[in-house]
Short mmCIF file of C-alpha atoms and ligand atoms in Angstrom, two decimals:
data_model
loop_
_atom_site.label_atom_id
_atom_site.label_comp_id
_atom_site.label_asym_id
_atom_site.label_seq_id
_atom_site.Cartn_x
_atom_site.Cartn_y
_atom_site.Cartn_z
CA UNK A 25 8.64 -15.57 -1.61
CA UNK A 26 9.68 -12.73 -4.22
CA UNK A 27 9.81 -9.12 -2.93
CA UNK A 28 6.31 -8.17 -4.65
CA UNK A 29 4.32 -10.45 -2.22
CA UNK A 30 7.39 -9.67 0.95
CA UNK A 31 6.20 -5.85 0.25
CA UNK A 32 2.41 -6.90 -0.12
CA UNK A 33 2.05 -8.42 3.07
CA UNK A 34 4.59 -5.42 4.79
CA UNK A 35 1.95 -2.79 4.16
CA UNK A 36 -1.13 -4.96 4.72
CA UNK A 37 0.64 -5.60 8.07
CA UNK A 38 1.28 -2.00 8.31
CA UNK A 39 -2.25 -1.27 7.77
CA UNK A 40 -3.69 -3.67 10.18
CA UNK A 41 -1.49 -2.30 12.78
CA UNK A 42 -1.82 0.91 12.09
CA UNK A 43 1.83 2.05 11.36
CA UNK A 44 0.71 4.01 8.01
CA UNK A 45 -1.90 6.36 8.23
CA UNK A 46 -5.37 4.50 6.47
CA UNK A 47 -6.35 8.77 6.28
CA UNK A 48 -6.09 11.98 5.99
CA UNK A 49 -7.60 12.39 9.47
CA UNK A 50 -5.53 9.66 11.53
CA UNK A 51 -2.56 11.38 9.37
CA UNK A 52 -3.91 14.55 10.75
CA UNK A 53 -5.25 14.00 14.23
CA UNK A 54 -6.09 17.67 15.20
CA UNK A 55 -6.76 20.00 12.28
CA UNK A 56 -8.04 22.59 14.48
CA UNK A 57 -4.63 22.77 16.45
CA UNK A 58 -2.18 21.89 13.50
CA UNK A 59 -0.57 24.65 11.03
CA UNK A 60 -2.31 22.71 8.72
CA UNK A 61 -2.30 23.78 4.70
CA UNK A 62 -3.78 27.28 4.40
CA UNK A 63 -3.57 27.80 0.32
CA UNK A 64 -2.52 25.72 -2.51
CA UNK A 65 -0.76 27.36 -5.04
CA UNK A 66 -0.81 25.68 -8.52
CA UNK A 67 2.40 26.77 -10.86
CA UNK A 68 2.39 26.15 -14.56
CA UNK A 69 6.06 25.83 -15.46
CA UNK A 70 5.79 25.89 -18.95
CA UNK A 71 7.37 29.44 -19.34
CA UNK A 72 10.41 28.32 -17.06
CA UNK A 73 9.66 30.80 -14.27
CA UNK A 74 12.14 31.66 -11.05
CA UNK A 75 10.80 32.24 -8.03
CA UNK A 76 12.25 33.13 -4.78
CA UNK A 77 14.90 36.16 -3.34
CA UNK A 78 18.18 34.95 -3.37
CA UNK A 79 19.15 35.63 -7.26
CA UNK A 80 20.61 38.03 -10.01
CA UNK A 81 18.54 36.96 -12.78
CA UNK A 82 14.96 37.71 -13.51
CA UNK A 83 11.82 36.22 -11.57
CA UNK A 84 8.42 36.23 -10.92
CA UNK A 85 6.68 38.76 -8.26
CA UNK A 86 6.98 36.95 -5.02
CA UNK A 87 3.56 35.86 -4.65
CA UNK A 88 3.25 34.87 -0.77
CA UNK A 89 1.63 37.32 1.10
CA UNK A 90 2.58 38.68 4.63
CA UNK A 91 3.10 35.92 7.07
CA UNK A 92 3.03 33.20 4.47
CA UNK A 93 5.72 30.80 3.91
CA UNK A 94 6.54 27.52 1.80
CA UNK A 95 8.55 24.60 3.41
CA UNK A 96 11.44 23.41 1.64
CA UNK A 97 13.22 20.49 2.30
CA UNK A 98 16.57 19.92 0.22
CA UNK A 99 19.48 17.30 -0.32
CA UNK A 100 17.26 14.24 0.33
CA UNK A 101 16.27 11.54 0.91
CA UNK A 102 17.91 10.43 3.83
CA UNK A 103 15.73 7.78 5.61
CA UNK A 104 17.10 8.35 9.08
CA UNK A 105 16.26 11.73 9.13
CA UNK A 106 13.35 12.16 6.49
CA UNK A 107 11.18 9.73 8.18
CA UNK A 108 10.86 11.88 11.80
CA UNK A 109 10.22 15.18 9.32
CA UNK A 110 7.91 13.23 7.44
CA UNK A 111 5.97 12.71 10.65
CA UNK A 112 6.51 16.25 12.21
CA UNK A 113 4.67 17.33 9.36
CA UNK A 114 1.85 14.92 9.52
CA UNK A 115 1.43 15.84 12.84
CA UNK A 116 0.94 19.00 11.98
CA UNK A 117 -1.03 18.11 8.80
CA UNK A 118 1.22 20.18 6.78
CA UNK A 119 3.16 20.05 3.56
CA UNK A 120 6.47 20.47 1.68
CA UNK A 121 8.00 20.54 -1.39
CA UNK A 122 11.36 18.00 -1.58
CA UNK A 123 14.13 18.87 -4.03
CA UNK A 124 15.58 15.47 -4.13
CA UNK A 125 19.17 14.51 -5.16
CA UNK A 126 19.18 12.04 -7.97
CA UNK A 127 21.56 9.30 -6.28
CA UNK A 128 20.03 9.65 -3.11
CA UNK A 129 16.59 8.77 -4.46
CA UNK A 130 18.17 5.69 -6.40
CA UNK A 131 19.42 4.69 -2.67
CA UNK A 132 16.36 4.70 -0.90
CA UNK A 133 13.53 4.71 -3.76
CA UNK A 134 10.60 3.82 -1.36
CA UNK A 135 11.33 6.93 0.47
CA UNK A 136 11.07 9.04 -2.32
CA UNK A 137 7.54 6.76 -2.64
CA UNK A 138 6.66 7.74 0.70
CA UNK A 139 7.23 11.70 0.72
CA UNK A 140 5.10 11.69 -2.13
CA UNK A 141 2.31 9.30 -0.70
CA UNK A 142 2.34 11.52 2.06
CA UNK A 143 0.62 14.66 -0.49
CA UNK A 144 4.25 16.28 -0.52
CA UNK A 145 5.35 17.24 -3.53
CA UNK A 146 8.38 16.02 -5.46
CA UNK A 147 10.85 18.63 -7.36
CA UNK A 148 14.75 17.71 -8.37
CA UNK A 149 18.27 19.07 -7.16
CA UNK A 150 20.55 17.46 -10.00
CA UNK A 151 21.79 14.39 -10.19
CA UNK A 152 24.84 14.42 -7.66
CA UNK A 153 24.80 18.03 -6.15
CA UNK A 154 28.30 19.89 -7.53
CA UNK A 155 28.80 22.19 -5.35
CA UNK A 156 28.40 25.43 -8.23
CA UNK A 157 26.91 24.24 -11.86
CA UNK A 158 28.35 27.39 -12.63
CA UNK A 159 31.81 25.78 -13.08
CA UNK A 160 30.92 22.72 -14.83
CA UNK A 161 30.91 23.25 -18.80
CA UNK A 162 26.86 24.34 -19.67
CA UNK A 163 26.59 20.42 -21.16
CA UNK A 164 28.02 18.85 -18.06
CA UNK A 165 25.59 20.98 -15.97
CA UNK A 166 22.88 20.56 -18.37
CA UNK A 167 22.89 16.74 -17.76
CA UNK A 168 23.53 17.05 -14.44
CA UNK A 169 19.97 18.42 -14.32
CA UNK A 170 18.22 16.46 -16.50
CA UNK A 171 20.14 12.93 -15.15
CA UNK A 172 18.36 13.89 -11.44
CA UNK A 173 15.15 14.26 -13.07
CA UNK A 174 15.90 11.04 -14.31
CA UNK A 175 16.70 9.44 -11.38
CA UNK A 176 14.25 10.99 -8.64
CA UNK A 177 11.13 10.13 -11.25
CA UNK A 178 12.29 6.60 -11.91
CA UNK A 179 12.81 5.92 -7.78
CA UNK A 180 8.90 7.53 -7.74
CA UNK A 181 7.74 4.95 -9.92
CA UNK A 182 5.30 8.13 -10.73
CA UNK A 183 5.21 11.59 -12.41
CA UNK A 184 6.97 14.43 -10.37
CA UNK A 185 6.75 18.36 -10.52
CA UNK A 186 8.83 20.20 -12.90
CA UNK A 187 10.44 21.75 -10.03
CA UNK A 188 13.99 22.49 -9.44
CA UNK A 189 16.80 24.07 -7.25
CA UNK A 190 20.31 24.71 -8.10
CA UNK A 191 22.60 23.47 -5.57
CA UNK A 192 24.27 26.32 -3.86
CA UNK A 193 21.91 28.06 -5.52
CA UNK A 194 24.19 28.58 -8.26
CA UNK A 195 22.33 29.56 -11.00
CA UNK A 196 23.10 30.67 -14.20
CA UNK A 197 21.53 32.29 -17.59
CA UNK A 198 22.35 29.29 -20.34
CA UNK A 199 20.83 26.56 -17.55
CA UNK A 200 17.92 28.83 -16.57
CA UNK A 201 17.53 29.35 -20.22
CA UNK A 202 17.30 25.41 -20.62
CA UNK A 203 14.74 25.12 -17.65
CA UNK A 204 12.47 27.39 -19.99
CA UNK A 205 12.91 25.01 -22.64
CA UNK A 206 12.32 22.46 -20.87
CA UNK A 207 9.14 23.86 -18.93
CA UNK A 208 10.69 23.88 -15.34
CA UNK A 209 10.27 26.20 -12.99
CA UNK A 210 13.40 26.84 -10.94
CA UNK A 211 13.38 28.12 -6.87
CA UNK A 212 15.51 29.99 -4.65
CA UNK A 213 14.99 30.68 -1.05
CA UNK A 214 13.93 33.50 0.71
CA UNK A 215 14.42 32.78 4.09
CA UNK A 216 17.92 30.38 5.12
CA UNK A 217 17.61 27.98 8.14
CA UNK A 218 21.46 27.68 7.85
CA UNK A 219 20.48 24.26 9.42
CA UNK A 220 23.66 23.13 7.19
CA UNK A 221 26.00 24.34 9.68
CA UNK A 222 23.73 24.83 13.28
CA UNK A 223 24.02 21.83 15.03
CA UNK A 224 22.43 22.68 17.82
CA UNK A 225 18.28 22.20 17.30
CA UNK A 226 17.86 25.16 19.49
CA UNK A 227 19.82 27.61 17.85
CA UNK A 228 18.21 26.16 14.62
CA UNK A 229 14.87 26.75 16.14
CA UNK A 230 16.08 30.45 16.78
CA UNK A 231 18.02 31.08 13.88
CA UNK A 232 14.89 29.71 11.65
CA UNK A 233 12.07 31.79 13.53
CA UNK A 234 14.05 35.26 13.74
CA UNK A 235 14.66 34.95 10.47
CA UNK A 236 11.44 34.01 8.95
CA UNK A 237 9.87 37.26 11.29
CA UNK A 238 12.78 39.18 9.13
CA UNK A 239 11.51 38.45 5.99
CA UNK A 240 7.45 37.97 7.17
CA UNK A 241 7.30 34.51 5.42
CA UNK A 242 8.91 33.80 2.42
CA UNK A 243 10.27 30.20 1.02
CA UNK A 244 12.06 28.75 3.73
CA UNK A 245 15.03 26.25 3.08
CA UNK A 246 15.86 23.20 5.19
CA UNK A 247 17.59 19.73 4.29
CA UNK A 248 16.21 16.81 5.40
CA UNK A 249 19.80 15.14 5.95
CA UNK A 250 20.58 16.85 8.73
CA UNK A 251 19.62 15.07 12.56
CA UNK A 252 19.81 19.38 13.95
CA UNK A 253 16.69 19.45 11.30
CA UNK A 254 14.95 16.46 12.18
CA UNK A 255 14.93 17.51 15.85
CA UNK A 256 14.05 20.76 15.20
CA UNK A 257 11.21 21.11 13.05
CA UNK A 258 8.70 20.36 15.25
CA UNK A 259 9.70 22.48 17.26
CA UNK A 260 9.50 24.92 14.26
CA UNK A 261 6.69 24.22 13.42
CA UNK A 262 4.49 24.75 17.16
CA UNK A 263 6.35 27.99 17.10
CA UNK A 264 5.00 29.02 13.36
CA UNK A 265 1.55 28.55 14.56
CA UNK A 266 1.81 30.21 17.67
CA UNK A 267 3.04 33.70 15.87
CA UNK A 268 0.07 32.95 13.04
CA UNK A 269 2.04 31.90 10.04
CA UNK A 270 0.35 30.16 7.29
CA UNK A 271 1.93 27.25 4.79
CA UNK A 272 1.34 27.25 1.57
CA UNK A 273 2.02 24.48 -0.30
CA UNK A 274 3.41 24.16 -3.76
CA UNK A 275 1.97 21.94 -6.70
CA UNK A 276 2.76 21.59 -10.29
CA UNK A 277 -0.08 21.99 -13.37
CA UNK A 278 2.36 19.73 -15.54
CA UNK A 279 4.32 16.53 -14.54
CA UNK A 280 7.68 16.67 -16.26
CA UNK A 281 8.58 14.58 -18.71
CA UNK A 282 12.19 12.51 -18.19
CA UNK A 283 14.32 12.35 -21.27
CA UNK A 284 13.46 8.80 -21.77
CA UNK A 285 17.19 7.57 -23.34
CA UNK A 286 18.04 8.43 -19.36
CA UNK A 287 15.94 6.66 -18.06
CA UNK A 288 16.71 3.89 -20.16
CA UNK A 289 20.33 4.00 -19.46
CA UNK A 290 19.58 4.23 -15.74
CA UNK A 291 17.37 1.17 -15.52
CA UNK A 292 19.52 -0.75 -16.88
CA UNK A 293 21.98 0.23 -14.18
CA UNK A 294 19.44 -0.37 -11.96
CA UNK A 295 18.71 -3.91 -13.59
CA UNK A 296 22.40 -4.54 -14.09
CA UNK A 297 23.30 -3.49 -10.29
CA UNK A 298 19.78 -5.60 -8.83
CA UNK A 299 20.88 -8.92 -11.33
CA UNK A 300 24.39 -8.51 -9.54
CA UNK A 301 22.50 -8.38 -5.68
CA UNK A 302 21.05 -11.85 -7.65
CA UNK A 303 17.78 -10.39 -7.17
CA UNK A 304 16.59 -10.88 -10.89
CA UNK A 305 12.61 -10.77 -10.82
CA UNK A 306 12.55 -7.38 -8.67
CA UNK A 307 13.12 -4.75 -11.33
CA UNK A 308 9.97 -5.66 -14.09
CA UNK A 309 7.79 -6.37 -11.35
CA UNK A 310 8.58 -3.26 -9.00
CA UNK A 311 6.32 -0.55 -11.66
CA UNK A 312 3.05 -2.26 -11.02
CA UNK A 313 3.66 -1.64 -6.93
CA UNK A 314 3.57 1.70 -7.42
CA UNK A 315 -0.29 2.30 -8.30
CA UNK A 316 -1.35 0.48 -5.11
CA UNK A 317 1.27 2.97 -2.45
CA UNK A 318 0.40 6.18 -4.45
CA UNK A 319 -3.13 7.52 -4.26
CA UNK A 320 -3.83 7.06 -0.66
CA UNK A 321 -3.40 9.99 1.26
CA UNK A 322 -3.16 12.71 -1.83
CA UNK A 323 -6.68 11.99 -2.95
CA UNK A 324 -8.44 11.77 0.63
CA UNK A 325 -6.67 15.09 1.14
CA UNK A 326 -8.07 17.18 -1.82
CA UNK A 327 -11.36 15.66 -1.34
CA UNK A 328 -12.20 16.27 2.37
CA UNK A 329 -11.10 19.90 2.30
CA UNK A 330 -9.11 21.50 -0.40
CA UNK A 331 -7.83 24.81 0.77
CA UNK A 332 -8.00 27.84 -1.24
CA UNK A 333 -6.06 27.42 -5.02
CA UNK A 334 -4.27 30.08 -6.15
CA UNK A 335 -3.04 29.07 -10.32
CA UNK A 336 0.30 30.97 -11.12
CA UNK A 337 0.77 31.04 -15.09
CA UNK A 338 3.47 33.19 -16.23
CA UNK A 339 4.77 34.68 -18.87
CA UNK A 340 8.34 33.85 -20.60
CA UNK A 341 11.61 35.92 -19.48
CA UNK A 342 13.79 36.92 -21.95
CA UNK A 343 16.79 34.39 -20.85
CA UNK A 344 20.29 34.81 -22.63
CA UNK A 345 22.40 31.62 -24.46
CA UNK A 346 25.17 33.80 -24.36
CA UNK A 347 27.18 30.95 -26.94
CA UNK A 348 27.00 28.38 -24.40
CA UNK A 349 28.83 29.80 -21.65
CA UNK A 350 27.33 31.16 -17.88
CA UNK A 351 26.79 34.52 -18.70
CA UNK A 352 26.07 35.45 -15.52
CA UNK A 353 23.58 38.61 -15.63
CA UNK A 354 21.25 39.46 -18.07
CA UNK A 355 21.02 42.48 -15.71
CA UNK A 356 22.01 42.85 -11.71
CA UNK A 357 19.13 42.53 -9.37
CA UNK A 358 19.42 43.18 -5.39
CA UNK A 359 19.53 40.87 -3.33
CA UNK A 360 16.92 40.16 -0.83
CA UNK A 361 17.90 43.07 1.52
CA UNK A 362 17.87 41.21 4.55
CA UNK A 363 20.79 39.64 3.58
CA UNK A 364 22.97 41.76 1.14
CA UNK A 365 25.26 45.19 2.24
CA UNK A 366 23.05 46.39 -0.85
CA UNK A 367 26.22 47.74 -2.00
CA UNK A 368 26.09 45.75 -5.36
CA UNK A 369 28.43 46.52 -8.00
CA UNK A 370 26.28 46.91 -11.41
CA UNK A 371 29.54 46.76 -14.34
CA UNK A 372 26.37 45.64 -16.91
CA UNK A 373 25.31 49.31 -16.67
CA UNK A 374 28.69 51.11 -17.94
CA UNK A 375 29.14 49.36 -21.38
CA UNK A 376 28.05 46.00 -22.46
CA UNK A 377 30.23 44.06 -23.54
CA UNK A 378 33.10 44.63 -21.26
CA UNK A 379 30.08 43.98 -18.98
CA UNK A 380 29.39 40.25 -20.38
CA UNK A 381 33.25 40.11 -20.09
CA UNK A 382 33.07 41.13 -16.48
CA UNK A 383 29.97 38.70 -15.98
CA UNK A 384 31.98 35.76 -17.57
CA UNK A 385 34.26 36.70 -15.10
CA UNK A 386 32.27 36.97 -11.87
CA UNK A 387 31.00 34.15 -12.86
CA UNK A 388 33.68 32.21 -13.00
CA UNK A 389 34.98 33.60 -9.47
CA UNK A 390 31.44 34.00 -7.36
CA UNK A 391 33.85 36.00 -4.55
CA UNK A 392 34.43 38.58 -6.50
CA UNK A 393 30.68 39.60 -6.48
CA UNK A 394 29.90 40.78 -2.78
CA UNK A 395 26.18 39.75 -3.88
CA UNK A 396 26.77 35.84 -4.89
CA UNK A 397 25.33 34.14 -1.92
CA UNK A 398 27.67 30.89 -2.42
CA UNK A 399 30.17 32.62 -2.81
CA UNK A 400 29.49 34.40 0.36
CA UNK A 401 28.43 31.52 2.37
CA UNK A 402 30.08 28.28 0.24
CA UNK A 403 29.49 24.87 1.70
CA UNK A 404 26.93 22.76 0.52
CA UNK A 405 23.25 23.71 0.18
ZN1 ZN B 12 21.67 21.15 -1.84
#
């Protein structure tokens, strides 16, 4: 029996006993209790917009209102963990936006399928999260990029949103300037779970809430490789309602477009690696699967009860080249000032080149700028 008709029969068994939700509604079995979705907003990422706190460069207005927030989930997908969040949120018939890792989403494809059958929506997080983009060379980071959009579209078998985060947030003018070209919208955080180093759920659960009160909502970032999350966010969640914060949930007007001589050279990785597992027919037949898993639970969503739609379309920043290197600033903005000392150093002021000199610099060495949040914090985000 090849793996088309295995997986056939799996999720005709799955439906007749129930383990995936047939609807929105047994997906969702208290909508008057749940946190539920309370506005949709609709981004058109053609002009390469940044939204979100935590940056230097120029972005858009933050356009969630008091109380609102946007769940983020990063890093993924790791099955142990993404599957209990994917059901957390389900249970609270809310959603998410994922900014998948590209090798992670060639590990466990059918994961990727299911965040996305579940109405979530799908954005990337390059293809093997460097630590800081900001010290590759601007074509290493470049592919980097576009390799994970690749990689997280081909494991979708569908089209995803043209939706990014830099790891570590490390972002930069030349890449940003790319995303524009490239009609991607790019997102920071506003609000930092810190669920990368709190192990304990319950501190998570407290760090999480105080600091979304801090900010009043804001886009809140979370990995969904991490068991402190996966215990913790339904906690999160209960708590979110009970102190009247609303989700909003993100969704793209464009589907990006892969560069298709990556995707070629990835499926035939893909093929080569499957032909050496001796599983030869899998790979050409796989595609048509993905029309039959897809369109459940998305479409009976919008059509019982779309919230309210709020369409963001904005308007090209001026983003510097800067001859191929990180420029860093086009010009210093604060920090979110929850966060910062505010005492931010502003060189690009004085005189400007010197400035871009300084900028190559700081960039270069994110602890020498008291605002560069990975270079304050560092890990992995
Ligand atoms: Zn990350």
């Amino acid at each position: 029996m090849n793996r088309r008709s295995t997986l056939v029969l799996t999720l005709a068994a799955a439906l007749l006993t129930g383990a995936l939700p047939a609807t929105a509604e047994e997906a969702c079995p208290n909508p008057k209790d749940a946190l539920g979705v309370s506005r949709i907003v609709e981004i058109d990422a053609k002009s390469g917009p940044l939204y979100g706190g935590f940056t230097k460069f120029d972005k858009e207005p933050r356009f969630l209102g008091p109380k609102e927030v946007v769940l983020t989930f990063d890093d993924g997908p790791l099955p142990k963990y993404t599957k209990p969040i994917l059901e957390a949120l389900d249970k609270y018939c809310t959603k998410a936006t994922f900014f998948y890792v590209g090798t992670m989403a060639q590990a466990y494809p059918d994961m990727v399928k299911e965040v996305m059958a579940r109405g979530h929506t799908m954005g990337t997080h390059t293809w093997s999260h460097p630590l800081n983009l900001r010290a590759l060379s601007v074509e290493r980071a470049t592919d980097q990029i576009e390799r994970g959009f690749a990689a997280v579209a081909m494991a979708a078998g569908q089209p995803i949103a043209p939706f990014f985060r830099f790891p570590g947030l490390s972002d930069s003018n030349p890449l940003l300037a790319h995303l524009q070209e490239r009609g991607v919208a790019a997102f920071t955080v506003d609000v930092v779970s810190n669920d990368s180093y709190i192990g304990s759920p319950s501190r998570l659960v407290a760090r999480t809430i105080a600091q979304v009160e801090h900010h009043n909502g804001g886009i809140v970032l979370f990995h969904d490789i991490k068991a402190s999350t996966a215990a913790a966010i339904p906690t999160i969640l209960a708590e979110l309602k009970k102190r009247g914060f609303k989700v909003v949930h993100l969704r793209s007007k464009t589907n990006f477009e892969p560069l298709p001589a990556l995707t070629a050279e990835l499926e035939a990785k893909r093929l080569a690696a499957e032909a050496k597992k001796g599983n030869k027919q899998a790979a050409a037949t796989d595609k048509k699967l993905v029309p039959f898993y897809a369109p459940i639970a998305v479409s009976t969503l919008e059509a019982k009860s779309e919230p309210e739609v709020t369409v963001l379309e904005p308007t090209a920043k001026e983003r510097v080249h800067a001859g191929g290197t990180h420029a860093t600033a086009s010009q210093p903005v604060a920090a979110p000032a929850a966060v910062t000392d505010g005492a931010v150093a502003t060189p690009a002021a004085a005189a400007p080149h010197s400035a871009k000199k300084q900028a190559r610099k700081r960039h270069k060495n994110p602890d020498l700028d008291p605002t560069s949040l990975s270079g304050a914090i560092g890990g992995r985000w």
